[in-house]
Coordinates of C-alpha atoms in Angstrom, one line a residue:
L46 CA 52.1 48.5 27.4
P47 CA 51.2 48.7 23.7
S48 CA 53.6 50.9 21.8
S49 CA 50.8 53.2 20.7
V50 CA 50.1 54.2 24.4
V51 CA 53.8 54.9 25.1
E52 CA 54.3 56.8 21.8
T53 CA 51.3 59.0 22.3
S54 CA 52.7 60.7 25.4
K55 CA 56.2 61.3 24.0
G56 CA 57.3 64.8 24.6
Y57 CA 55.0 65.2 27.6
R58 CA 55.5 64.7 31.3
T59 CA 52.4 63.3 32.9
I60 CA 51.9 63.3 36.6
M61 CA 48.9 62.1 38.6
F62 CA 47.8 64.2 41.6
Y63 CA 45.5 62.8 44.3
G64 CA 43.7 64.8 47.0
V65 CA 43.1 62.2 49.7
D66 CA 40.7 62.2 52.6
A67 CA 43.4 61.4 55.2
R68 CA 43.7 63.6 58.2
N69 CA 46.2 64.2 61.1
N70 CA 49.0 62.6 59.1
S71 CA 47.3 59.2 58.7
D72 CA 48.7 56.8 56.1
L73 CA 48.2 58.1 52.6
T74 CA 49.0 54.8 50.9
K75 CA 46.1 52.6 52.2
N76 CA 42.4 52.7 53.4
A77 CA 41.9 56.3 52.2
N78 CA 39.5 57.7 49.6
S79 CA 40.8 59.8 46.7
D80 CA 38.5 62.9 46.9
S81 CA 40.2 64.4 43.9
V82 CA 42.0 62.8 41.0
I83 CA 43.8 65.2 38.6
I84 CA 46.0 64.3 35.6
S85 CA 48.6 66.9 34.8
S86 CA 50.1 66.9 31.2
I87 CA 53.2 69.1 30.8
N88 CA 54.4 69.8 27.2
N89 CA 58.2 69.5 27.6
D90 CA 58.8 71.9 24.7
T91 CA 56.2 74.7 25.2
K92 CA 55.9 74.2 29.1
E93 CA 52.2 74.4 28.6
V94 CA 50.3 72.5 31.4
R95 CA 46.8 71.0 31.1
L96 CA 44.8 69.7 34.0
I97 CA 42.0 67.3 33.9
S98 CA 39.9 66.1 36.9
V99 CA 38.7 62.5 36.6
Y100 CA 35.4 62.3 38.5
R101 CA 35.8 60.1 41.5
D102 CA 32.5 58.3 40.9
S103 CA 33.5 57.3 37.3
F104 CA 32.3 53.8 36.6
L105 CA 35.5 52.0 35.5
A106 CA 37.2 48.6 35.6
V107 CA 39.3 49.3 38.6
D108 CA 40.1 45.9 40.1
D109 CA 42.1 42.9 38.8
D110 CA 39.0 41.1 37.6
D111 CA 37.9 44.1 35.5
N112 CA 34.7 44.5 37.6
L113 CA 33.1 47.9 37.2
R114 CA 33.4 50.0 40.3
K115 CA 33.7 53.7 41.3
L116 CA 37.2 55.0 40.6
N117 CA 37.9 56.0 44.2
A118 CA 37.7 52.3 45.2
A119 CA 41.0 51.8 43.3
Y120 CA 42.8 54.1 45.7
A121 CA 41.1 52.8 48.8
K122 CA 42.2 49.3 47.9
G123 CA 45.6 49.8 46.2
G124 CA 46.8 53.2 47.3
P125 CA 48.4 55.6 44.8
T126 CA 50.2 52.9 42.8
G127 CA 47.0 50.9 42.5
A128 CA 45.0 53.9 41.4
V129 CA 47.6 54.9 38.8
A130 CA 47.5 51.3 37.4
A131 CA 43.7 51.4 37.2
L132 CA 43.7 54.8 35.3
N133 CA 46.5 53.6 33.0
K134 CA 44.4 50.5 32.1
N135 CA 41.1 52.3 31.6
L136 CA 42.4 55.4 29.9
D137 CA 45.3 54.0 27.8
L138 CA 47.9 56.0 29.8
D139 CA 51.5 55.4 30.7
I140 CA 51.7 57.4 34.0
K141 CA 54.5 56.5 36.3
E142 CA 54.8 59.6 38.5
Y143 CA 52.3 60.6 41.2
V144 CA 51.8 62.9 44.2
A145 CA 49.2 62.2 46.8
V146 CA 48.4 65.0 49.3
D147 CA 46.2 65.1 52.4
F148 CA 44.1 67.9 53.8
N149 CA 47.0 69.5 55.8
A150 CA 49.0 69.9 52.6
V151 CA 46.4 72.2 51.0
M152 CA 46.2 74.4 54.0
E153 CA 49.9 74.6 54.6
V154 CA 50.8 75.5 50.9
V155 CA 48.1 78.2 50.8
D156 CA 49.2 79.7 54.1
A157 CA 52.9 79.5 53.2
L158 CA 52.1 81.5 50.0
G159 CA 50.3 84.2 52.0
G160 CA 46.8 83.1 50.9
I161 CA 45.1 83.0 47.5
E162 CA 42.4 85.2 45.9
L163 CA 39.0 83.6 45.3
D164 CA 35.7 85.0 44.1
I165 CA 33.2 83.4 46.5
S166 CA 29.4 83.3 46.0
S167 CA 26.9 83.8 48.9
K168 CA 26.1 80.0 48.8
E169 CA 29.8 79.0 48.8
A170 CA 30.4 81.3 51.8
E171 CA 27.6 79.7 53.8
T172 CA 28.7 76.2 52.8
M173 CA 32.3 76.8 53.7
K174 CA 31.3 77.6 57.3
I175 CA 29.9 74.0 57.6
Y176 CA 33.2 72.5 56.4
I177 CA 35.4 74.8 58.5
N178 CA 33.4 73.9 61.6
E179 CA 33.7 70.2 60.8
M180 CA 37.5 70.4 60.2
N181 CA 38.0 72.4 63.4
E182 CA 36.3 69.6 65.3
V183 CA 38.0 66.7 63.6
M184 CA 41.5 68.2 62.9
G185 CA 41.8 70.4 66.0
T186 CA 42.2 73.5 63.9
N187 CA 40.7 76.9 64.8
G188 CA 39.8 78.2 61.4
T189 CA 37.3 81.0 60.9
A190 CA 34.8 81.4 58.1
V191 CA 35.0 84.1 55.4
S192 CA 33.0 87.2 56.3
G193 CA 30.8 87.0 53.2
P194 CA 30.8 86.7 49.4
G195 CA 33.0 88.5 46.9
L196 CA 36.6 88.6 45.6
Q197 CA 38.9 88.2 48.6
T198 CA 42.1 86.6 49.9
V199 CA 41.5 83.3 51.7
N200 CA 43.8 81.4 54.0
G201 CA 44.6 77.7 54.0
I202 CA 41.6 76.3 55.8
Q203 CA 39.2 78.5 53.9
A204 CA 40.7 77.4 50.6
L205 CA 40.4 73.8 51.7
A206 CA 36.7 74.3 52.6
Y207 CA 36.2 75.8 49.1
C208 CA 37.8 72.7 47.6
R209 CA 35.6 70.3 49.5
D210 CA 32.3 72.1 48.8
R211 CA 30.0 69.9 46.8
Y212 CA 26.7 71.6 47.9
S213 CA 26.9 75.1 46.4
G214 CA 26.0 74.0 42.9
G215 CA 27.2 71.4 40.4
D216 CA 27.6 68.5 42.9
D217 CA 30.9 66.7 42.3
Y218 CA 31.3 68.4 38.9
G219 CA 31.2 71.8 40.6
R220 CA 33.6 70.6 43.4
T221 CA 36.2 69.4 40.9
E222 CA 36.0 72.8 39.2
R223 CA 36.5 74.6 42.5
Q224 CA 39.5 72.3 43.1
R225 CA 41.0 73.2 39.7
T226 CA 40.4 76.9 40.5
V227 CA 42.4 76.6 43.7
I228 CA 45.2 74.8 42.0
S229 CA 45.3 77.6 39.3
K230 CA 45.4 80.3 42.0
I231 CA 48.2 78.4 43.9
V232 CA 50.2 78.2 40.7
E233 CA 49.6 81.9 40.0
K234 CA 50.8 82.8 43.4
A235 CA 53.8 80.4 43.3
K236 CA 54.9 81.9 40.0
A237 CA 55.3 85.3 41.7
A238 CA 57.0 83.9 44.8
S239 CA 60.8 83.9 45.4
L240 CA 62.7 80.6 45.4
P241 CA 63.3 80.8 49.2
T242 CA 59.5 81.0 49.7
L243 CA 59.0 78.0 47.3
N244 CA 61.6 76.0 49.3
K245 CA 59.7 76.8 52.5
V246 CA 56.5 75.6 50.9
I247 CA 58.1 72.3 49.8
D248 CA 59.5 71.8 53.3
K249 CA 56.1 72.2 54.8
L250 CA 54.5 70.0 52.1
F251 CA 56.7 67.0 52.2
P252 CA 55.5 65.5 55.5
D253 CA 51.9 65.6 54.2
I254 CA 52.4 63.8 50.8
S255 CA 53.1 60.4 49.4
T256 CA 55.0 60.6 46.0
S257 CA 57.1 58.8 43.5
L258 CA 59.1 62.0 43.0
S259 CA 62.3 62.7 45.0
S260 CA 62.6 66.0 46.9
S261 CA 65.2 67.2 44.3
E262 CA 62.7 66.5 41.5
I263 CA 60.0 68.5 43.3
L264 CA 62.5 71.3 43.9
G265 CA 63.4 71.2 40.2
L266 CA 59.7 71.6 39.2
A267 CA 59.3 74.4 41.7
A268 CA 62.4 76.2 40.5
G269 CA 61.1 76.2 36.9
I270 CA 57.5 77.1 37.7
K271 CA 57.8 80.5 36.2
D272 CA 58.4 78.9 32.8
Y273 CA 55.1 76.9 33.0
E274 CA 51.8 78.2 31.7
L275 CA 48.5 76.7 32.9
A276 CA 46.7 76.6 29.6
D277 CA 43.4 74.8 30.4
T278 CA 41.5 72.7 32.9
Q279 CA 38.6 70.3 32.3
G280 CA 36.7 67.5 33.9
W281 CA 36.5 63.9 32.6
P282 CA 34.5 62.0 31.2
F283 CA 33.7 64.7 28.7
Q284 CA 30.6 62.8 27.6
L285 CA 28.7 61.1 30.4
T286 CA 25.5 60.1 32.0
T287 CA 24.7 59.3 35.7
E288 CA 23.0 56.2 36.8
R289 CA 21.8 54.9 40.2
M290 CA 23.2 51.5 40.9
G291 CA 22.0 48.9 43.5
G292 CA 23.6 48.0 46.7
K293 CA 26.3 50.3 48.1
L294 CA 27.4 51.8 44.8
G295 CA 24.7 54.5 44.6
D296 CA 25.1 57.1 41.9
V297 CA 27.9 56.5 39.4
V298 CA 29.3 58.6 36.4
V299 CA 29.2 56.5 33.2
P300 CA 31.4 57.5 30.3
T301 CA 29.3 57.5 27.1
D302 CA 31.1 55.6 25.9
L303 CA 34.6 54.9 27.3
E304 CA 36.3 54.5 23.9
T305 CA 35.0 57.9 22.7
N306 CA 36.0 59.6 26.0
V307 CA 39.5 58.0 25.9
N308 CA 40.0 59.3 22.3
L309 CA 39.0 62.8 23.4
L310 CA 41.2 62.6 26.4
H311 CA 44.3 61.8 24.3
Q312 CA 43.4 64.6 22.0
Y313 CA 43.2 67.0 25.0
L314 CA 46.3 65.9 26.9
F315 CA 48.6 65.1 24.0
D316 CA 47.2 66.9 20.9
V317 CA 46.6 63.5 19.2
E318 CA 43.8 63.8 16.6
D319 CA 43.4 60.2 15.5
Y320 CA 44.2 58.1 18.6
E321 CA 43.2 54.4 18.3
T322 CA 42.3 52.9 21.6
T323 CA 43.7 49.6 22.8
Q324 CA 41.7 46.4 22.8
T325 CA 41.6 46.6 26.6
V326 CA 39.7 49.9 26.4
K327 CA 37.4 48.6 23.6
N328 CA 36.5 45.6 25.8
I329 CA 35.8 47.7 28.9
S330 CA 33.8 50.1 26.8
K331 CA 31.5 47.3 25.6
S332 CA 31.0 45.9 29.2

């Protein structure tokens, strides 16, 4: 990697999180689509955490030949390591750590924490019913829908239905915002939990994840969670347009342009004001 890429992220711990459409403990490392892609930037000094959702339909150079494809194709083909490599190349990042979770993980974490509080609209409440019915059928669960709109405590399957909702407004942009809301609420609840409760959460979580982190590293992050402050969450690309492509691609999210969006990303994640993109990003941006 160019020294500028490595230098930019000094003082930060950057971890990639994937929410994967894998069910019933199916393999998280192959033939699965990454429904959510979230970069977490942790300032080692201030403990400030920033999250950014990379839209799964982002039109990027995700394969070895630099052909432009939807981002989620990188995970489907190369699993978490292939997807990390694709994002590193397109976004001038130096990410080495990742956590991929399946549907069960979201449900079990929320339930182990005793639920989370969400403010649900009427449209979201109706749409969540559809997802819960579908998950009951596919996953063998017996979840029940929320009784109606409003601020309320939801359980694991209800939180997951909220995360998956892309029909209550905002399409995938709205869905990624809902996902970041759930993450924020999980962090909020975890910060108030005891260490034995957090250990129980991790025990439940581990069978449902694929990660480069060891169990002791995850325990270390959990033990220090009270020191972390979730400062902000955003979606990426910051500047974009949507285009309908031919064949199987359908609608894609096009950064306008990639170089500008990578500069803004480094400013957001690492507080770098004058980042100069690599030639690789410049070339992709022109393609």
